[in-house]
């Protein structure tokens, strides 16, 4: 499989990280998570096979070598456009040329009466947490603008409220305009994910 370095942005309690470590026995996880409690639990889950730091995207963990895989599960709706572009640009800088980016994103439901979505959104508003819901097409454009090539977009679950976006690094020159606050970078990947 060749996966030895994995970046996990918004790793939560470390459940996906644990599964990835089982799937890729030679891998190490480098995660970041805002919640101190979740960092503690995720750190126990990855044990000696990685590190989980407390922090907020657009912070991206430093890695000892370019990552083959980056995951961003159920967290991009917490980032405004500038923060998401900056996060994606920083991820691209830390990935191997043939690395794979996997995002699962929450999108605004199109069905009538999405009660669970309304409840979750109400909890965020009550907690004062802003949410930035984007369509799959908007996310695809932002991912591509950040130096990746979309290889697949798939629905997750029975409703249209979650979407998987799979991308690989792409050959293109990025500029400061592409992600504010970052230095220009060049990516020369042969997409394989």
Tab-separated table of C-alpha atoms in Angstrom:
chain	number	residue	atom	x	y	z
A	1	UNK	CA	0.000	0.000	0.000
A	2	UNK	CA	2.932	2.372	0.595
A	3	UNK	CA	1.007	4.551	3.088
A	4	UNK	CA	3.364	5.531	5.881
A	5	UNK	CA	2.327	9.095	6.776
A	6	UNK	CA	-1.293	10.201	7.293
A	7	UNK	CA	-2.524	13.681	8.176
A	8	UNK	CA	-5.911	13.793	9.924
A	9	UNK	CA	-7.452	17.269	10.165
A	10	UNK	CA	-10.221	17.362	12.780
A	11	UNK	CA	-9.521	13.844	14.004
A	12	UNK	CA	-12.170	13.868	16.737
A	13	UNK	CA	-11.885	10.907	19.092
A	14	UNK	CA	-9.509	9.099	16.730
A	15	UNK	CA	-11.925	6.484	15.398
A	16	UNK	CA	-11.061	6.975	11.693
A	17	UNK	CA	-7.375	7.253	12.639
A	18	UNK	CA	-7.567	3.910	14.440
A	19	UNK	CA	-9.171	2.267	11.426
A	20	UNK	CA	-6.498	3.743	9.129
A	21	UNK	CA	-3.728	2.453	11.389
A	22	UNK	CA	-5.286	-1.015	11.228
A	23	UNK	CA	-5.580	-0.808	7.446
A	24	UNK	CA	-2.046	0.551	6.962
A	25	UNK	CA	0.168	-1.208	9.543
A	26	UNK	CA	3.310	0.800	8.688
A	27	UNK	CA	1.560	4.181	8.895
A	28	UNK	CA	1.845	6.945	11.448
A	29	UNK	CA	-0.950	9.480	12.070
A	30	UNK	CA	-0.386	13.211	12.525
A	31	UNK	CA	-3.655	14.718	13.681
A	32	UNK	CA	-5.060	18.009	14.833
A	33	UNK	CA	-8.287	18.547	16.762
A	34	UNK	CA	-9.735	21.627	18.535
A	35	UNK	CA	-11.250	19.786	21.525
A	36	UNK	CA	-8.836	19.091	24.378
A	37	UNK	CA	-10.934	16.104	25.530
A	38	UNK	CA	-10.968	14.593	22.037
A	39	UNK	CA	-7.210	15.141	21.664
A	40	UNK	CA	-6.627	13.179	24.873
A	41	UNK	CA	-8.799	10.267	23.711
A	42	UNK	CA	-7.454	10.284	20.131
A	43	UNK	CA	-3.901	10.279	21.503
A	44	UNK	CA	-4.724	7.150	23.481
A	45	UNK	CA	-6.261	5.595	20.362
A	46	UNK	CA	-3.223	6.170	18.125
A	47	UNK	CA	-0.837	5.410	21.006
A	48	UNK	CA	2.789	5.267	19.800
A	49	UNK	CA	1.774	5.254	16.117
A	50	UNK	CA	1.230	8.969	15.856
A	51	UNK	CA	0.578	12.276	17.513
A	52	UNK	CA	-2.555	14.355	17.946
A	53	UNK	CA	-2.211	18.039	18.787
A	54	UNK	CA	-4.794	20.514	19.946
A	55	UNK	CA	-5.335	23.177	17.321
A	56	UNK	CA	-7.646	24.612	14.736
A	57	UNK	CA	-7.513	24.463	10.945
A	58	UNK	CA	-6.018	26.179	9.006
A	59	UNK	CA	-3.232	24.789	11.222
A	60	UNK	CA	-1.939	21.583	9.682
A	61	UNK	CA	0.373	19.216	11.580
A	62	UNK	CA	4.037	19.138	10.643
A	63	UNK	CA	5.067	15.779	9.251
A	64	UNK	CA	8.543	14.193	9.104
A	65	UNK	CA	8.048	13.227	5.451
A	66	UNK	CA	5.439	14.049	2.807
A	67	UNK	CA	2.106	12.391	3.568
A	68	UNK	CA	0.569	9.816	1.256
A	69	UNK	CA	-2.930	10.377	2.672
A	70	UNK	CA	-4.831	13.251	4.279
A	71	UNK	CA	-8.322	13.019	5.731
A	72	UNK	CA	-10.687	15.880	6.558
A	73	UNK	CA	-13.882	14.237	7.776
A	74	UNK	CA	-16.991	16.194	8.755
A	75	UNK	CA	-15.143	19.428	9.473
A	76	UNK	CA	-14.916	21.654	6.385
A	77	UNK	CA	-18.257	23.308	7.210
A	78	UNK	CA	-16.568	24.852	10.269
A	79	UNK	CA	-14.158	26.809	8.037
A	80	UNK	CA	-14.945	29.986	6.132
A	81	UNK	CA	-13.768	30.140	2.516
A	82	UNK	CA	-10.386	31.748	3.291
A	83	UNK	CA	-9.635	29.281	6.098
A	84	UNK	CA	-10.627	26.304	3.962
A	85	UNK	CA	-8.456	27.436	1.040
A	86	UNK	CA	-5.521	28.061	3.373
A	87	UNK	CA	-5.975	24.648	5.017
A	88	UNK	CA	-6.131	22.881	1.647
A	89	UNK	CA	-3.044	24.755	0.435
A	90	UNK	CA	-1.085	23.791	3.543
A	91	UNK	CA	-2.207	20.181	3.199
A	92	UNK	CA	-1.029	20.170	-0.432
A	93	UNK	CA	2.408	21.425	0.656
A	94	UNK	CA	2.779	18.534	3.120
A	95	UNK	CA	1.661	15.755	0.768
A	96	UNK	CA	3.644	13.449	-1.447
A	97	UNK	CA	3.254	14.033	-5.175
A	98	UNK	CA	0.948	11.040	-5.576
A	99	UNK	CA	-0.850	11.615	-2.266
A	100	UNK	CA	-4.586	11.239	-1.789
A	101	UNK	CA	-6.948	13.692	-0.092
A	102	UNK	CA	-10.221	12.340	1.326
A	103	UNK	CA	-12.891	14.775	2.491
A	104	UNK	CA	-16.346	14.001	3.801
A	105	UNK	CA	-18.407	17.164	3.900
A	106	UNK	CA	-21.798	18.163	5.238
A	107	UNK	CA	-23.888	19.941	2.641
A	108	UNK	CA	-27.238	21.677	2.916
A	109	UNK	CA	-29.993	19.070	2.478
A	110	UNK	CA	-32.376	19.323	-0.457
A	111	UNK	CA	-35.077	17.054	0.976
A	112	UNK	CA	-38.134	18.258	2.874
A	113	UNK	CA	-37.998	18.239	6.654
A	114	UNK	CA	-34.398	17.229	7.390
A	115	UNK	CA	-35.108	17.082	11.118
A	116	UNK	CA	-31.734	15.721	12.255
A	117	UNK	CA	-29.865	18.312	10.162
A	118	UNK	CA	-32.033	21.112	11.580
A	119	UNK	CA	-31.361	19.888	15.123
A	120	UNK	CA	-27.592	19.695	14.584
A	121	UNK	CA	-27.554	23.133	12.967
A	122	UNK	CA	-29.601	24.580	15.863
A	123	UNK	CA	-27.070	23.143	18.355
A	124	UNK	CA	-24.233	24.847	16.461
A	125	UNK	CA	-26.063	28.190	16.409
A	126	UNK	CA	-26.898	27.890	20.118
A	127	UNK	CA	-23.210	27.232	20.858
A	128	UNK	CA	-22.217	30.244	18.735
A	129	UNK	CA	-20.383	28.090	16.197
A	130	UNK	CA	-20.763	29.376	12.634
A	131	UNK	CA	-21.288	26.855	9.852
A	132	UNK	CA	-20.387	27.387	6.197
A	133	UNK	CA	-22.296	24.877	4.093
A	134	UNK	CA	-21.225	24.563	0.460
A	135	UNK	CA	-22.478	22.476	-2.414
A	136	UNK	CA	-20.397	19.584	-3.712
A	137	UNK	CA	-19.643	21.681	-6.800
A	138	UNK	CA	-18.372	24.601	-4.686
A	139	UNK	CA	-16.145	22.244	-2.705
A	140	UNK	CA	-14.790	20.651	-5.880
A	141	UNK	CA	-13.787	24.095	-7.200
A	142	UNK	CA	-12.055	25.034	-3.928
A	143	UNK	CA	-10.193	21.720	-3.800
A	144	UNK	CA	-9.054	22.091	-7.414
A	145	UNK	CA	-7.988	25.693	-6.784
A	146	UNK	CA	-5.762	24.437	-3.958
A	147	UNK	CA	-3.641	22.112	-6.072
A	148	UNK	CA	-5.665	18.918	-6.239
A	149	UNK	CA	-7.514	17.038	-8.955
A	150	UNK	CA	-10.907	15.612	-8.009
A	151	UNK	CA	-10.960	11.904	-8.795
A	152	UNK	CA	-14.374	11.076	-7.322
A	153	UNK	CA	-17.408	12.666	-5.686
A	154	UNK	CA	-19.817	10.265	-4.020
A	155	UNK	CA	-22.875	10.595	-1.780
A	156	UNK	CA	-22.574	9.237	1.749
A	157	UNK	CA	-25.626	7.602	3.274
A	158	UNK	CA	-29.223	7.557	2.112
A	159	UNK	CA	-29.762	11.330	2.056
A	160	UNK	CA	-27.873	14.060	0.218
A	161	UNK	CA	-26.459	15.701	3.345
A	162	UNK	CA	-22.989	14.164	3.232
A	163	UNK	CA	-20.626	13.839	0.302
A	164	UNK	CA	-17.224	12.173	-0.162
A	165	UNK	CA	-14.676	14.081	-2.228
A	166	UNK	CA	-11.552	12.178	-3.243
A	167	UNK	CA	-8.676	14.119	-4.798
A	168	UNK	CA	-5.046	13.735	-5.745
A	169	UNK	CA	-2.303	16.288	-6.166
A	170	UNK	CA	-2.318	17.914	-9.614
A	171	UNK	CA	0.298	19.551	-11.831
A	172	UNK	CA	-0.201	23.275	-11.468
A	173	UNK	CA	1.464	26.393	-10.172
A	174	UNK	CA	-0.230	27.927	-7.149
A	175	UNK	CA	-0.015	31.560	-6.230
A	176	UNK	CA	-0.730	33.692	-3.184
A	177	UNK	CA	-4.144	34.433	-4.716
A	178	UNK	CA	-5.029	30.757	-4.542
A	179	UNK	CA	-4.835	30.586	-0.775
A	180	UNK	CA	-4.384	33.811	1.173
A	181	UNK	CA	-1.439	34.020	3.536
A	182	UNK	CA	0.578	31.202	2.006
A	183	UNK	CA	3.777	31.205	0.026
A	184	UNK	CA	3.587	30.082	-3.613
A	185	UNK	CA	4.245	26.398	-4.232
A	186	UNK	CA	4.608	24.090	-7.200
A	187	UNK	CA	2.987	20.660	-7.320
A	188	UNK	CA	4.009	18.055	-9.877
A	189	UNK	CA	1.924	15.052	-8.965
A	190	UNK	CA	0.898	12.151	-11.072
A	191	UNK	CA	-2.599	11.462	-9.712
A	192	UNK	CA	-2.996	7.878	-8.524
A	193	UNK	CA	-5.580	7.969	-5.802
